[in-house]
mmCIF file with all atom_site columns, C-alpha atoms in Angstrom:
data_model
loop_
_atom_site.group_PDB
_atom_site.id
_atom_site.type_symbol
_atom_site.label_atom_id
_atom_site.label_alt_id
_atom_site.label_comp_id
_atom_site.label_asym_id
_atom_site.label_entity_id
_atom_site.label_seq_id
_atom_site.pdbx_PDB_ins_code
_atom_site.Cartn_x
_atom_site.Cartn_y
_atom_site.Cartn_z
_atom_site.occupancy
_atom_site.B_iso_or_equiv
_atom_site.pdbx_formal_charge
_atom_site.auth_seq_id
_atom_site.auth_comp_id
_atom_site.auth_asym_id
_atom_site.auth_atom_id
_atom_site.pdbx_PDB_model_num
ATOM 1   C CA . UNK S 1 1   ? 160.810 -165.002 -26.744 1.00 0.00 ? 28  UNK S CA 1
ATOM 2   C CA . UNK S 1 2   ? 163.909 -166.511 -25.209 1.00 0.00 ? 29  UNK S CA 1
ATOM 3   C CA . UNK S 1 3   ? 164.256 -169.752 -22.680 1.00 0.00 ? 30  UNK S CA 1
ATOM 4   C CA . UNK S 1 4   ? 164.490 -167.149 -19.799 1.00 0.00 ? 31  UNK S CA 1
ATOM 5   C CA . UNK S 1 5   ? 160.960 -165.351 -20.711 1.00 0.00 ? 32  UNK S CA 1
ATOM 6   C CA . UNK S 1 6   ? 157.975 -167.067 -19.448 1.00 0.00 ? 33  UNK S CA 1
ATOM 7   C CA . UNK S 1 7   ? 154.373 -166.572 -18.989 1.00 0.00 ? 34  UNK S CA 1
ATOM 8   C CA . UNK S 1 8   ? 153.091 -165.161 -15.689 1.00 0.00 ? 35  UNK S CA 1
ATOM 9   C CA . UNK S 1 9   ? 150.195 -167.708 -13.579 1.00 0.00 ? 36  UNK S CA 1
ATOM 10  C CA . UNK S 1 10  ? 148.275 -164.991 -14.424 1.00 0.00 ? 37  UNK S CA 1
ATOM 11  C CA . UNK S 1 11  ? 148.763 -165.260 -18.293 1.00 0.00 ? 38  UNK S CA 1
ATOM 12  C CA . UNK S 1 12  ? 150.922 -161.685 -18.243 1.00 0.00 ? 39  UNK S CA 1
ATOM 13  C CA . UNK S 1 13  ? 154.322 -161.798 -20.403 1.00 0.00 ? 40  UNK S CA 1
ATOM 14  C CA . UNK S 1 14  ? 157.528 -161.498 -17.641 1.00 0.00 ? 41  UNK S CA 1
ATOM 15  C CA . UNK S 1 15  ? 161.132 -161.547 -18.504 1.00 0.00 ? 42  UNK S CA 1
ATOM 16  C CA . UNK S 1 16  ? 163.994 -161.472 -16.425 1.00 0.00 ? 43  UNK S CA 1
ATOM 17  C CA . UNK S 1 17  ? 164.835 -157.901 -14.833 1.00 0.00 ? 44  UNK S CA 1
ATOM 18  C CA . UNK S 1 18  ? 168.387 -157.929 -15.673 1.00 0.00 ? 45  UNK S CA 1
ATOM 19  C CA . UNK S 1 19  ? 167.978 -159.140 -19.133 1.00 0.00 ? 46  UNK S CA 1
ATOM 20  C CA . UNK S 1 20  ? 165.275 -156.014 -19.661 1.00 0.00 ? 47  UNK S CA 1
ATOM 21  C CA . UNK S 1 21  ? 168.021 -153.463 -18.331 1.00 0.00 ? 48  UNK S CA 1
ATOM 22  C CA . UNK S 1 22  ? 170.263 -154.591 -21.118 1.00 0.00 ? 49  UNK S CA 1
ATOM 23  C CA . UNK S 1 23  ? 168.125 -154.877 -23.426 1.00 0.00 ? 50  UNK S CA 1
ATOM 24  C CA . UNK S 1 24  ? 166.688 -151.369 -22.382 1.00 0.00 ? 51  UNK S CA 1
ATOM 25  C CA . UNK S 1 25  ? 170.357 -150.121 -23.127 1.00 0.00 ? 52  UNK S CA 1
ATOM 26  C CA . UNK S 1 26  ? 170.642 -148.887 -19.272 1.00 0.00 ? 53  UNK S CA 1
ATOM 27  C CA . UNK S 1 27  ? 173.755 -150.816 -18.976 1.00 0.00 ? 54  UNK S CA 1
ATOM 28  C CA . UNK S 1 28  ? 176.436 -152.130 -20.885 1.00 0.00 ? 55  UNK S CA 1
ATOM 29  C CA . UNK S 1 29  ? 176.369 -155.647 -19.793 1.00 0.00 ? 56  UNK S CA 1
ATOM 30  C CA . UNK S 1 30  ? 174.120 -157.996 -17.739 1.00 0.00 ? 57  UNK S CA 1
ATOM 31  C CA . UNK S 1 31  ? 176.806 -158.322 -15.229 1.00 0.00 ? 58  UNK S CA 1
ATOM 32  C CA . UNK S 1 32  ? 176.604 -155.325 -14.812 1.00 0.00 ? 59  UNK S CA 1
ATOM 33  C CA . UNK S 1 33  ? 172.899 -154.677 -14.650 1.00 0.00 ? 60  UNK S CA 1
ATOM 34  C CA . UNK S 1 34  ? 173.447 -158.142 -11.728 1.00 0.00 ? 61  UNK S CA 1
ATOM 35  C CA . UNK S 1 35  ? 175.839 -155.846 -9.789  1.00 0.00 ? 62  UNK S CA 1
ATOM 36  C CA . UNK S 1 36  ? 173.274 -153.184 -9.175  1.00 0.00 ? 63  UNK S CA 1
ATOM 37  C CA . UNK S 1 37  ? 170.680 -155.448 -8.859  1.00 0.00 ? 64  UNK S CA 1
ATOM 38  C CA . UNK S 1 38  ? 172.627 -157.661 -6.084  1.00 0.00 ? 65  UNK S CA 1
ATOM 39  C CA . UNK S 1 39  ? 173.597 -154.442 -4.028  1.00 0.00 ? 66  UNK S CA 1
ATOM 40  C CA . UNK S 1 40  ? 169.876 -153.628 -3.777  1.00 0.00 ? 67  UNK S CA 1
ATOM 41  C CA . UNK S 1 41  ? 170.215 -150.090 -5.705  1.00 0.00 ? 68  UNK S CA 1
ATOM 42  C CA . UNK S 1 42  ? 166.727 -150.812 -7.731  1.00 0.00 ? 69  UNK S CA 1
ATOM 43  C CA . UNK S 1 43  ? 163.442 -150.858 -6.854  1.00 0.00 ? 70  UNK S CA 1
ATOM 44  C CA . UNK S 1 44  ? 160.397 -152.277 -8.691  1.00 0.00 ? 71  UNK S CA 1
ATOM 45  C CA . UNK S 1 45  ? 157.302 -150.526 -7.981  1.00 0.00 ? 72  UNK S CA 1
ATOM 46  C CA . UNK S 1 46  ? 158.664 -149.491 -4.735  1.00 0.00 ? 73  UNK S CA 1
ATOM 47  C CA . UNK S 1 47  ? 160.192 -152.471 -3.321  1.00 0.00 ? 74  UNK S CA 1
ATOM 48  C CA . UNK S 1 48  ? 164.083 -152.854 -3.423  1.00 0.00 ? 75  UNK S CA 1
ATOM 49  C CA . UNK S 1 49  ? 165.220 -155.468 -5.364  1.00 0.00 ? 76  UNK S CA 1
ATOM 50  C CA . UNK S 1 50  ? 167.925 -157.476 -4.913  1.00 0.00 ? 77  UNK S CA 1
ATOM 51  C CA . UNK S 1 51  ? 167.546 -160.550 -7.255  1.00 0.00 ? 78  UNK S CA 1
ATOM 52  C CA . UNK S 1 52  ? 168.202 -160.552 -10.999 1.00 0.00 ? 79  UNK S CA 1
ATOM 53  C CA . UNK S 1 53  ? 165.663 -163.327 -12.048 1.00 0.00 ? 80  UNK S CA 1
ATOM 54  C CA . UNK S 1 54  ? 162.870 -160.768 -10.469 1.00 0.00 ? 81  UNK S CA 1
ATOM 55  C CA . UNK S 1 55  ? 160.685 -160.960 -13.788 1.00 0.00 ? 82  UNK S CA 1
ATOM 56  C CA . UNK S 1 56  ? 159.093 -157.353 -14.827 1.00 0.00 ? 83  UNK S CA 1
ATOM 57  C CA . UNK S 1 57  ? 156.003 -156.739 -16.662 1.00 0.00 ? 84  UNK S CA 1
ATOM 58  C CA . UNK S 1 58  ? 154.409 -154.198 -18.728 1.00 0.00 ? 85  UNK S CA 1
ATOM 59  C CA . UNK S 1 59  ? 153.555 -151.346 -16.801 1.00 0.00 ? 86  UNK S CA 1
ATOM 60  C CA . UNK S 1 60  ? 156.016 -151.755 -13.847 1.00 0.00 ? 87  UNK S CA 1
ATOM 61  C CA . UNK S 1 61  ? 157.660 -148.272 -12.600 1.00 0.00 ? 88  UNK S CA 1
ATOM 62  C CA . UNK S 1 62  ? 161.427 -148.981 -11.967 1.00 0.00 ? 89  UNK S CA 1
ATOM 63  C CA . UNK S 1 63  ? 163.866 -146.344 -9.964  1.00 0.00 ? 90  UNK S CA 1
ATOM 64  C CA . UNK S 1 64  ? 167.513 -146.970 -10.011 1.00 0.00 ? 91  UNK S CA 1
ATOM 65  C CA . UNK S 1 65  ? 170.625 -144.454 -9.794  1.00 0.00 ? 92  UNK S CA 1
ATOM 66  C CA . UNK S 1 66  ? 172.522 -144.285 -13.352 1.00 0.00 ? 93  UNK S CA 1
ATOM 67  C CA . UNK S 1 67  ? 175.395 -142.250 -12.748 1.00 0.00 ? 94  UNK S CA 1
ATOM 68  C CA . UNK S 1 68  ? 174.803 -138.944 -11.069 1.00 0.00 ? 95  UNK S CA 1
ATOM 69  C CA . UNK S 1 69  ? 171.123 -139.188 -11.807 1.00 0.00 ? 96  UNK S CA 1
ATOM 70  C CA . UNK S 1 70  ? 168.196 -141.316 -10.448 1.00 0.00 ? 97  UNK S CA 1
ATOM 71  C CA . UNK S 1 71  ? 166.553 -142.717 -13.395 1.00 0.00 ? 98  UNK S CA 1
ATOM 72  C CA . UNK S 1 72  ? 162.198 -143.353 -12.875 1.00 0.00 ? 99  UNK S CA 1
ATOM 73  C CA . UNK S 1 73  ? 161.393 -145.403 -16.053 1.00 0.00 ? 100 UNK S CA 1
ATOM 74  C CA . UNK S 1 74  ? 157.729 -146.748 -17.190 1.00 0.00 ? 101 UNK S CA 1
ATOM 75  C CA . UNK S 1 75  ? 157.962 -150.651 -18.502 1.00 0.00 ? 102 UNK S CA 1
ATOM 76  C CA . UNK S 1 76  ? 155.638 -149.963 -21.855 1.00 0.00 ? 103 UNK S CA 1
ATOM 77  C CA . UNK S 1 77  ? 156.957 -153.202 -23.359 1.00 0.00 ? 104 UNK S CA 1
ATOM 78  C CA . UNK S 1 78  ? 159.523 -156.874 -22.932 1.00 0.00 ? 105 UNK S CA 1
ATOM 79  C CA . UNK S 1 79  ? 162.572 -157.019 -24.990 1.00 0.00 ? 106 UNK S CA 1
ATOM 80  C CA . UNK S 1 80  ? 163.219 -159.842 -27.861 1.00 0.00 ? 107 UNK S CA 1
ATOM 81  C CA . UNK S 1 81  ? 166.449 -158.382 -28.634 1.00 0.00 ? 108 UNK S CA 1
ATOM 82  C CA . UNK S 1 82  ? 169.015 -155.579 -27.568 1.00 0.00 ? 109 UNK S CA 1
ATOM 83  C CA . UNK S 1 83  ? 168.224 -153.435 -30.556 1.00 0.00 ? 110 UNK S CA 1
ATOM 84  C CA . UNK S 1 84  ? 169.541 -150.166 -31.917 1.00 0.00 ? 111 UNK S CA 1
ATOM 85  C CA . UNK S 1 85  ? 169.047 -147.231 -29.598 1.00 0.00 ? 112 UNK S CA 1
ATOM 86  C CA . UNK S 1 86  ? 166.004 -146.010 -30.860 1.00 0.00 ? 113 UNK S CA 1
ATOM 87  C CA . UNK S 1 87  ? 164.226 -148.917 -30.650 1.00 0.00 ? 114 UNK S CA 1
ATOM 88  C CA . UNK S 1 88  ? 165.830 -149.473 -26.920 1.00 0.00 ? 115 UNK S CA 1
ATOM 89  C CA . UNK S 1 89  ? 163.725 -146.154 -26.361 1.00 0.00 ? 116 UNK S CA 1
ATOM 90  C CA . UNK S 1 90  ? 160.211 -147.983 -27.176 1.00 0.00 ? 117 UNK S CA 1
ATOM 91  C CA . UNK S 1 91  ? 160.744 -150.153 -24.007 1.00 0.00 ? 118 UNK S CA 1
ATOM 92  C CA . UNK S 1 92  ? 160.114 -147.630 -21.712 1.00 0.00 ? 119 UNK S CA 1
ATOM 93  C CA . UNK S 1 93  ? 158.849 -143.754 -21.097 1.00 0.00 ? 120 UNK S CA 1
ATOM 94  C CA . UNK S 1 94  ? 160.912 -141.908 -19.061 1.00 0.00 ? 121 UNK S CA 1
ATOM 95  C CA . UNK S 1 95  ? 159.279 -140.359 -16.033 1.00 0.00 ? 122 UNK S CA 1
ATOM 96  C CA . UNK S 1 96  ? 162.045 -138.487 -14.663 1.00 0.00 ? 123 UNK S CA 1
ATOM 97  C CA . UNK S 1 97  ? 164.246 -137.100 -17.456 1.00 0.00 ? 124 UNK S CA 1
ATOM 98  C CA . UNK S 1 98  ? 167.828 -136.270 -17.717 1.00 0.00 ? 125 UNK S CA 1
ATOM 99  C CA . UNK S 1 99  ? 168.009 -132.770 -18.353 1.00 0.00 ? 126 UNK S CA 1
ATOM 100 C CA . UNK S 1 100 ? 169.800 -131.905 -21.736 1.00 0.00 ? 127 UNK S CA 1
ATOM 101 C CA . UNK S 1 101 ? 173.363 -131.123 -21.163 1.00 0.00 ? 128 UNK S CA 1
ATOM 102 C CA . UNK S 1 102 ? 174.278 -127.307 -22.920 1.00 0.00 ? 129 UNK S CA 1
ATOM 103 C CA . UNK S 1 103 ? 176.866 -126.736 -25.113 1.00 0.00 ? 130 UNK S CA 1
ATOM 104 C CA . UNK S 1 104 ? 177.954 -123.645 -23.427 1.00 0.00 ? 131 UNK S CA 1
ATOM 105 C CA . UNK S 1 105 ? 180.811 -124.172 -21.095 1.00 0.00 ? 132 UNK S CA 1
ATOM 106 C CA . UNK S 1 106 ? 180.041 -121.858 -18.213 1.00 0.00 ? 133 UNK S CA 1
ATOM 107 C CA . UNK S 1 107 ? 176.787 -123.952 -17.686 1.00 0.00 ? 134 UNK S CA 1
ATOM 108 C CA . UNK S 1 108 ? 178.688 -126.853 -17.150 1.00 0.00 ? 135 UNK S CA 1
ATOM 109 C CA . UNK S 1 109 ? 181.027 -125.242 -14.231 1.00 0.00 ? 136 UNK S CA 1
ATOM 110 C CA . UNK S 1 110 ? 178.807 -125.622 -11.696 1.00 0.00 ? 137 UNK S CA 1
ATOM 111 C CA . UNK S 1 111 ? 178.053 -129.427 -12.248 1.00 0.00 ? 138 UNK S CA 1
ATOM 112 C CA . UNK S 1 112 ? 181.947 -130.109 -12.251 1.00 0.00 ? 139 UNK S CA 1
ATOM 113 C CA . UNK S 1 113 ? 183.369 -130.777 -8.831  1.00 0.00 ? 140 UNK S CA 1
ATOM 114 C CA . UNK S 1 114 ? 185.526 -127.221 -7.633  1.00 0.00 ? 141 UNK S CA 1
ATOM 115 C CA . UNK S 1 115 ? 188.759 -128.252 -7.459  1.00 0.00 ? 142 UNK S CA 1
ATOM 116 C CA . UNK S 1 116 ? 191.485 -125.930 -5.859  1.00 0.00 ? 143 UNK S CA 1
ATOM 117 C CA . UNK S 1 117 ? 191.814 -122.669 -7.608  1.00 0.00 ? 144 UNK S CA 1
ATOM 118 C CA . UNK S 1 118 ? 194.807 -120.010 -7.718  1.00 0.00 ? 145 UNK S CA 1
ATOM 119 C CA . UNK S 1 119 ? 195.545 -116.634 -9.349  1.00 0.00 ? 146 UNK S CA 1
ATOM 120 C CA . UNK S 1 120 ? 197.410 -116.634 -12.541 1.00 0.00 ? 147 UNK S CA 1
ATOM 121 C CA . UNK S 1 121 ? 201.182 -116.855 -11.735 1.00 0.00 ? 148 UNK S CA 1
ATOM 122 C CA . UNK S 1 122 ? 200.696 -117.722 -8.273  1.00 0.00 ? 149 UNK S CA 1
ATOM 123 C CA . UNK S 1 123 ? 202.673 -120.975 -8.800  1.00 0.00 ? 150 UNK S CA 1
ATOM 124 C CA . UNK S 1 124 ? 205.578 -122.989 -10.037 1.00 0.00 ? 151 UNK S CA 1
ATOM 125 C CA . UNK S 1 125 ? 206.933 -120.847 -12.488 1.00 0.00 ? 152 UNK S CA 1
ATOM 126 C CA . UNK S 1 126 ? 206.554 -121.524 -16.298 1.00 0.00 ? 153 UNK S CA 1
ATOM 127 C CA . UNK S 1 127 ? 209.269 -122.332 -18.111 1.00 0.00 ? 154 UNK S CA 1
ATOM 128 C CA . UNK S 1 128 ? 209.189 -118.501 -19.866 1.00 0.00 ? 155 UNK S CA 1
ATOM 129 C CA . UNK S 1 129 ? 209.268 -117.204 -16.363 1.00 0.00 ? 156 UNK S CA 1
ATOM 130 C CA . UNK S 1 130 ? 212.343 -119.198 -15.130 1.00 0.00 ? 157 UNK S CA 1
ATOM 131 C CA . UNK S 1 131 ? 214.326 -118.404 -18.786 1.00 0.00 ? 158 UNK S CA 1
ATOM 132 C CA . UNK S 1 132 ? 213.628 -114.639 -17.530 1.00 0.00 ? 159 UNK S CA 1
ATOM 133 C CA . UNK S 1 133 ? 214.979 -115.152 -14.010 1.00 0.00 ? 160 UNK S CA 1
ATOM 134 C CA . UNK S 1 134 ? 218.101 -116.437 -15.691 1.00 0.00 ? 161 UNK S CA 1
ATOM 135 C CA . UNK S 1 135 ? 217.874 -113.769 -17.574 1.00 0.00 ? 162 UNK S CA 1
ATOM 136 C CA . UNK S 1 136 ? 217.975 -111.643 -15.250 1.00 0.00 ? 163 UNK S CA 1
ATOM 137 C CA . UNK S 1 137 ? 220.469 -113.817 -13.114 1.00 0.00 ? 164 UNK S CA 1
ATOM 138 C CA . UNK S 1 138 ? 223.000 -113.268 -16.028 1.00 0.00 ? 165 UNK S CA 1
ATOM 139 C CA . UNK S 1 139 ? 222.898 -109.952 -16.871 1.00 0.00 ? 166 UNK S CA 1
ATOM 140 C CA . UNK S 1 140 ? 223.872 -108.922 -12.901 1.00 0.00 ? 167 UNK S CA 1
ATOM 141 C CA . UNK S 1 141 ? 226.732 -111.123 -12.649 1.00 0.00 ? 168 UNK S CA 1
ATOM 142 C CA . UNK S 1 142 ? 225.653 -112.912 -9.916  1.00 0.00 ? 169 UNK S CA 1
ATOM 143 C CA . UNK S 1 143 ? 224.436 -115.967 -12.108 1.00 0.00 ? 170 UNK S CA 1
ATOM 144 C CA . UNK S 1 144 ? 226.465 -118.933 -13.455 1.00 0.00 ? 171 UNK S CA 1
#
C-alpha cells in the first residue's frame, strides 16, 4: 500500500476515507469525495464525518447521499489502486441498492420534476399556424 495507508494500533489495515471513495469509484475525484466529506454529508458507522484523513477499515458501514439517492455501502476490502469498475465493485456490498432504472419512458415520468404543462396549441403559434393566419389575412384583403 501507499504512504497514506497505515497500520491500525490494533494491527487492522486503515486507509484514508477519501482516498477509499475514489478508489471505490463513488466520486470522480478526491476533491470531490473532500467536499462531501468537509460539509459533514457522510457518516461512518453512524457518526458524521467531517475529516478526510478519517481512516476506514474492513467492515465499516458508510451512508452518504450520491445524487438523488442515499447510498449504505459495506467496507469488504482497502483499495491499492482505482481499478476498472468491476473490480471498484469488490470494495464494497451494497446494502441499500439503487433500483434499476427502466427503459420504458412512462416509468421515468414520475421521477422527472413536473414542469408546467399546456394543451396542444394553447401557445405561441407555430410557424405553420402564423403562415395560415397570413393566409387567411391575404385572401380577405385586409392583410398587407
Amino acid at each position: 500500500m501507499s504512504g497514506d495507508d497505515a497500520s491500525a494500533p490494533d494491527g487492522a489495515e486503515s486507509q484514508r476515507l477519501d482516498k477509499w471513495l475514489w478508489c471505490a469509484r463513488f466520486f470522480k475525484s478526491r476533491s470531490l469525495a473532500n467536499a462531501l466529506l468537509a460539509a459533514g454529508r457522510l457518516r461512518l458507522d453512524g457518526t458524521v464525518v467531517s475529516k478526510a484523513h478519517q481512516k476506514v477499515r474492513v467492515g465499516a458501514v458508510l451512508t452518504f447521499p450520491q445524487g438523488p439517492h442515499v447510498r449504505v455501502v459495506k467496507v469488504l476490502s482497502l483499495a491499492t489502486r482505482r481499478g476498472p469498475a468491476p473490480e471498484a465493485r469488490t470494495l464494497y456490498e451494497d446494502l441499500a441498492p439503487i433500483p434499476e432504472r427502466s427503459a420504458d419512458p412512462a416509468d421515468a415520468a414520475p421521477l422527472r420534476a413536473s414542469g408546467p404543462s399546456r394543451d396542444r396549441g394553447a401557445g405561441r403559434p407555430t410557424k405553420r399556424d402564423r403562415r395560415a393566419i397570413e393566409r387567411l389575412l391575404d385572401d380577405n384583403g385586409s392583410g398587407r
